């Protein structure tokens, strides 16, 4: 936690938006593959979905279509938390590793669900989504706290001195850390209890 900071970092996919569950629908439709959510144990979707590089590229093109992104469901409890934090005077920065050309579709999803937020920041987190703000610049910013689902990103932020709430997901369960900078939370209720205590 950075003393005095009034900005909260909240990841978009699988923190606000149930993206991985939506991905599974696309995987079934486009590739005829059926995988259970609990079986997505590797953040590398090429491995988790057994897709060759060309297939993975086609998959990412498909899931980043505006109509596909619009259909993803919200994560339970997220919107209530953001509204409560805004009411307490915090600014909400929604952070995403999506390609920057999904900005319009991402903003439309946030608007359609009436999400309380102040900024939407695109970050160069992944090879499949170049562009955006370098992750090192994000790590250098001051955040009151962070809510993430990627262990690798959470660890980078924790090393940078941030207090990170890691939403429990199948792809981050094998990771661990031996300090108190990353707190694993089962759901948004646990995030709020931890932050607001």
mmCIF file of C-alpha atoms in Angstrom:
data_model
loop_
_atom_site.group_PDB
_atom_site.id
_atom_site.type_symbol
_atom_site.label_atom_id
_atom_site.label_comp_id
_atom_site.label_asym_id
_atom_site.label_seq_id
_atom_site.Cartn_x
_atom_site.Cartn_y
_atom_site.Cartn_z
ATOM 1 C CA UNK A 1 0.000 0.000 0.000
ATOM 2 C CA UNK A 2 1.305 3.407 -0.856
ATOM 3 C CA UNK A 3 0.440 5.832 1.954
ATOM 4 C CA UNK A 4 -1.707 8.673 0.748
ATOM 5 C CA UNK A 5 -2.575 7.144 -2.610
ATOM 6 C CA UNK A 6 -6.264 7.418 -3.496
ATOM 7 C CA UNK A 7 -6.062 5.352 -6.696
ATOM 8 C CA UNK A 8 -7.041 1.688 -6.863
ATOM 9 C CA UNK A 9 -5.752 -0.601 -9.623
ATOM 10 C CA UNK A 10 -8.413 -3.098 -10.754
ATOM 11 C CA UNK A 11 -7.673 -5.559 -13.539
ATOM 12 C CA UNK A 12 -10.400 -5.948 -16.162
ATOM 13 C CA UNK A 13 -10.426 -9.553 -17.357
ATOM 14 C CA UNK A 14 -11.401 -12.226 -14.836
ATOM 15 C CA UNK A 15 -11.553 -9.562 -12.119
ATOM 16 C CA UNK A 16 -14.446 -7.414 -13.391
ATOM 17 C CA UNK A 17 -15.401 -9.455 -16.433
ATOM 18 C CA UNK A 18 -15.698 -13.290 -16.550
ATOM 19 C CA UNK A 19 -13.475 -13.409 -19.618
ATOM 20 C CA UNK A 20 -12.087 -16.949 -19.338
ATOM 21 C CA UNK A 21 -15.601 -18.395 -19.162
ATOM 22 C CA UNK A 22 -16.450 -16.449 -22.317
ATOM 23 C CA UNK A 23 -13.265 -17.760 -23.929
ATOM 24 C CA UNK A 24 -14.512 -21.314 -23.386
ATOM 25 C CA UNK A 25 -17.611 -20.576 -25.469
ATOM 26 C CA UNK A 26 -15.423 -19.299 -28.323
ATOM 27 C CA UNK A 27 -13.132 -22.329 -28.012
ATOM 28 C CA UNK A 28 -16.137 -24.657 -28.401
ATOM 29 C CA UNK A 29 -17.638 -22.716 -31.283
ATOM 30 C CA UNK A 30 -14.463 -22.024 -33.282
ATOM 31 C CA UNK A 31 -12.342 -25.096 -32.519
ATOM 32 C CA UNK A 32 -14.805 -27.755 -31.322
ATOM 33 C CA UNK A 33 -12.908 -28.107 -28.040
ATOM 34 C CA UNK A 34 -14.591 -28.474 -24.670
ATOM 35 C CA UNK A 35 -12.536 -27.532 -21.619
ATOM 36 C CA UNK A 36 -13.829 -26.925 -18.104
ATOM 37 C CA UNK A 37 -13.053 -23.629 -16.350
ATOM 38 C CA UNK A 38 -11.237 -25.454 -13.530
ATOM 39 C CA UNK A 39 -8.919 -27.044 -16.115
ATOM 40 C CA UNK A 40 -7.459 -23.687 -17.211
ATOM 41 C CA UNK A 41 -4.427 -24.221 -14.993
ATOM 42 C CA UNK A 42 -1.864 -22.415 -17.151
ATOM 43 C CA UNK A 43 -2.034 -18.685 -17.915
ATOM 44 C CA UNK A 44 -0.513 -19.592 -21.292
ATOM 45 C CA UNK A 45 -3.738 -20.267 -23.186
ATOM 46 C CA UNK A 46 -1.882 -22.043 -25.985
ATOM 47 C CA UNK A 47 -0.993 -24.698 -23.415
ATOM 48 C CA UNK A 48 -4.282 -24.647 -21.514
ATOM 49 C CA UNK A 49 -6.337 -24.936 -24.707
ATOM 50 C CA UNK A 50 -3.833 -27.091 -26.663
ATOM 51 C CA UNK A 51 -3.709 -24.599 -29.533
ATOM 52 C CA UNK A 52 -0.855 -24.329 -32.020
ATOM 53 C CA UNK A 53 0.583 -20.807 -32.508
ATOM 54 C CA UNK A 54 -1.502 -20.114 -35.645
ATOM 55 C CA UNK A 55 -4.645 -21.401 -33.887
ATOM 56 C CA UNK A 56 -3.906 -19.258 -30.851
ATOM 57 C CA UNK A 57 -3.580 -16.175 -33.046
ATOM 58 C CA UNK A 58 -6.942 -17.011 -34.660
ATOM 59 C CA UNK A 59 -8.426 -17.565 -31.216
ATOM 60 C CA UNK A 60 -7.270 -14.155 -29.934
ATOM 61 C CA UNK A 61 -8.630 -12.471 -33.067
ATOM 62 C CA UNK A 62 -12.003 -14.122 -32.413
ATOM 63 C CA UNK A 63 -12.241 -13.303 -28.694
ATOM 64 C CA UNK A 64 -11.328 -9.651 -29.239
ATOM 65 C CA UNK A 65 -14.195 -9.021 -31.667
ATOM 66 C CA UNK A 66 -16.457 -6.297 -30.255
ATOM 67 C CA UNK A 67 -19.589 -8.470 -30.256
ATOM 68 C CA UNK A 68 -17.769 -11.281 -28.434
ATOM 69 C CA UNK A 69 -16.379 -8.927 -25.772
ATOM 70 C CA UNK A 70 -19.843 -7.403 -25.323
ATOM 71 C CA UNK A 71 -21.263 -10.809 -24.391
ATOM 72 C CA UNK A 72 -18.919 -11.545 -21.486
ATOM 73 C CA UNK A 73 -20.613 -11.665 -18.077
ATOM 74 C CA UNK A 74 -19.595 -9.595 -15.017
ATOM 75 C CA UNK A 75 -17.817 -11.100 -12.008
ATOM 76 C CA UNK A 76 -20.128 -11.230 -9.003
ATOM 77 C CA UNK A 77 -19.535 -8.527 -6.389
ATOM 78 C CA UNK A 78 -17.076 -6.459 -8.411
ATOM 79 C CA UNK A 79 -19.299 -3.530 -9.312
ATOM 80 C CA UNK A 80 -20.577 -3.056 -5.769
ATOM 81 C CA UNK A 81 -16.988 -2.878 -4.490
ATOM 82 C CA UNK A 82 -15.958 -0.261 -7.037
ATOM 83 C CA UNK A 83 -19.001 1.886 -6.280
ATOM 84 C CA UNK A 84 -18.296 1.690 -2.544
ATOM 85 C CA UNK A 85 -14.652 2.665 -3.040
ATOM 86 C CA UNK A 86 -15.596 5.616 -5.250
ATOM 87 C CA UNK A 87 -18.012 6.779 -2.574
ATOM 88 C CA UNK A 88 -15.094 6.684 -0.111
ATOM 89 C CA UNK A 89 -13.156 9.025 -2.405
ATOM 90 C CA UNK A 90 -10.941 6.543 -4.261
ATOM 91 C CA UNK A 91 -10.280 6.780 -7.990
ATOM 92 C CA UNK A 92 -10.698 3.513 -9.847
ATOM 93 C CA UNK A 93 -8.187 2.746 -12.583
ATOM 94 C CA UNK A 94 -9.303 -0.248 -14.624
ATOM 95 C CA UNK A 95 -6.191 -1.865 -16.082
ATOM 96 C CA UNK A 96 -6.165 -4.335 -18.967
ATOM 97 C CA UNK A 97 -3.755 -6.339 -21.069
ATOM 98 C CA UNK A 98 -6.242 -6.356 -23.942
ATOM 99 C CA UNK A 99 -5.010 -4.951 -27.260
ATOM 100 C CA UNK A 100 -5.462 -1.156 -27.294
ATOM 101 C CA UNK A 101 -7.690 -1.442 -30.384
ATOM 102 C CA UNK A 102 -10.371 -2.965 -28.113
ATOM 103 C CA UNK A 103 -10.748 0.351 -26.242
ATOM 104 C CA UNK A 104 -14.132 1.215 -27.775
ATOM 105 C CA UNK A 105 -15.559 -2.269 -27.078
ATOM 106 C CA UNK A 106 -14.093 -2.311 -23.563
ATOM 107 C CA UNK A 107 -15.520 1.119 -22.737
ATOM 108 C CA UNK A 108 -18.879 0.011 -24.154
ATOM 109 C CA UNK A 109 -18.890 -3.042 -21.845
ATOM 110 C CA UNK A 110 -18.071 -0.877 -18.812
ATOM 111 C CA UNK A 111 -20.818 1.590 -19.776
ATOM 112 C CA UNK A 112 -23.386 -1.143 -20.435
ATOM 113 C CA UNK A 113 -22.784 -2.549 -16.943
ATOM 114 C CA UNK A 114 -22.629 0.924 -15.348
ATOM 115 C CA UNK A 115 -19.209 0.215 -13.840
ATOM 116 C CA UNK A 116 -17.919 2.946 -11.511
ATOM 117 C CA UNK A 117 -14.423 3.825 -12.745
ATOM 118 C CA UNK A 118 -12.288 6.851 -13.552
ATOM 119 C CA UNK A 119 -9.684 5.640 -16.050
ATOM 120 C CA UNK A 120 -9.131 2.703 -18.400
ATOM 121 C CA UNK A 121 -5.451 1.939 -18.934
ATOM 122 C CA UNK A 122 -4.115 -0.454 -21.564
ATOM 123 C CA UNK A 123 -0.890 -2.150 -20.489
ATOM 124 C CA UNK A 124 1.634 -4.150 -22.522
ATOM 125 C CA UNK A 125 1.336 -7.253 -20.319
ATOM 126 C CA UNK A 126 1.302 -10.034 -22.905
ATOM 127 C CA UNK A 127 2.900 -10.954 -26.223
ATOM 128 C CA UNK A 128 -0.501 -11.247 -27.932
ATOM 129 C CA UNK A 129 -1.456 -7.695 -26.958
ATOM 130 C CA UNK A 130 1.375 -5.319 -27.908
ATOM 131 C CA UNK A 131 1.025 -1.620 -27.334
ATOM 132 C CA UNK A 132 -0.208 0.242 -24.340
ATOM 133 C CA UNK A 133 1.682 1.483 -21.316
ATOM 134 C CA UNK A 134 4.764 -0.584 -20.377
ATOM 135 C CA UNK A 135 4.160 -2.651 -17.240
ATOM 136 C CA UNK A 136 7.240 -1.108 -15.575
ATOM 137 C CA UNK A 137 5.515 2.298 -15.751
ATOM 138 C CA UNK A 138 2.445 0.844 -14.054
ATOM 139 C CA UNK A 139 4.573 -0.748 -11.318
ATOM 140 C CA UNK A 140 6.171 2.666 -10.651
ATOM 141 C CA UNK A 141 2.789 4.337 -10.038
ATOM 142 C CA UNK A 142 1.228 4.830 -6.620
ATOM 143 C CA UNK A 143 -1.799 2.648 -5.868
ATOM 144 C CA UNK A 144 -3.653 2.312 -2.594
ATOM 145 C CA UNK A 145 -4.072 -1.373 -3.473
ATOM 146 C CA UNK A 146 -4.310 -3.684 -6.471
ATOM 147 C CA UNK A 147 -6.832 -6.371 -7.505
ATOM 148 C CA UNK A 148 -5.423 -8.859 -10.063
ATOM 149 C CA UNK A 149 -5.808 -12.461 -11.265
ATOM 150 C CA UNK A 150 -2.445 -12.928 -13.007
ATOM 151 C CA UNK A 151 0.158 -14.148 -10.540
ATOM 152 C CA UNK A 152 3.038 -12.935 -12.723
ATOM 153 C CA UNK A 153 1.608 -9.401 -12.830
ATOM 154 C CA UNK A 154 0.709 -9.528 -9.128
ATOM 155 C CA UNK A 155 4.272 -10.517 -8.290
ATOM 156 C CA UNK A 156 5.742 -7.665 -10.373
ATOM 157 C CA UNK A 157 3.463 -5.222 -8.565
ATOM 158 C CA UNK A 158 4.275 -6.718 -5.152
ATOM 159 C CA UNK A 159 8.002 -6.425 -5.830
ATOM 160 C CA UNK A 160 7.279 -2.770 -6.645
ATOM 161 C CA UNK A 161 5.855 -2.341 -3.139
ATOM 162 C CA UNK A 162 2.135 -2.655 -3.877
ATOM 163 C CA UNK A 163 -0.363 -4.542 -1.733
ATOM 164 C CA UNK A 164 -2.022 -6.980 -4.129
ATOM 165 C CA UNK A 165 -5.291 -8.869 -3.719
ATOM 166 C CA UNK A 166 -5.070 -11.894 -6.005
ATOM 167 C CA UNK A 167 -8.484 -13.266 -6.960
ATOM 168 C CA UNK A 168 -8.277 -17.041 -6.779
ATOM 169 C CA UNK A 169 -8.384 -18.577 -10.245
ATOM 170 C CA UNK A 170 -7.327 -22.030 -11.531
ATOM 171 C CA UNK A 171 -4.364 -20.517 -13.433
ATOM 172 C CA UNK A 172 -2.833 -18.895 -10.338
ATOM 173 C CA UNK A 173 -3.243 -21.694 -7.770
ATOM 174 C CA UNK A 174 0.153 -23.309 -8.295
ATOM 175 C CA UNK A 175 1.929 -20.013 -7.634
ATOM 176 C CA UNK A 176 2.884 -18.903 -4.165
ATOM 177 C CA UNK A 177 4.847 -16.161 -2.486
ATOM 178 C CA UNK A 178 6.468 -16.120 0.930
ATOM 179 C CA UNK A 179 5.566 -12.597 2.014
ATOM 180 C CA UNK A 180 2.477 -10.586 2.885
ATOM 181 C CA UNK A 181 2.388 -8.370 -0.232
ATOM 182 C CA UNK A 182 0.081 -10.742 -2.132
ATOM 183 C CA UNK A 183 -3.131 -11.843 -0.462
ATOM 184 C CA UNK A 184 -5.153 -14.571 -2.158
ATOM 185 C CA UNK A 185 -8.898 -13.857 -2.034
ATOM 186 C CA UNK A 186 -11.652 -16.346 -2.867
ATOM 187 C CA UNK A 187 -14.007 -13.664 -4.187
ATOM 188 C CA UNK A 188 -14.837 -9.967 -4.162
ATOM 189 C CA UNK A 189 -16.408 -10.201 -0.723
ATOM 190 C CA UNK A 190 -13.045 -11.310 0.670
ATOM 191 C CA UNK A 191 -11.257 -8.508 -1.210
ATOM 192 C CA UNK A 192 -13.582 -5.946 0.371
ATOM 193 C CA UNK A 193 -13.219 -7.407 3.855
ATOM 194 C CA UNK A 194 -9.446 -7.274 3.522
ATOM 195 C CA UNK A 195 -9.291 -3.743 2.097
ATOM 196 C CA UNK A 196 -11.982 -2.157 4.253
ATOM 197 C CA UNK A 197 -10.877 -3.736 7.565
#
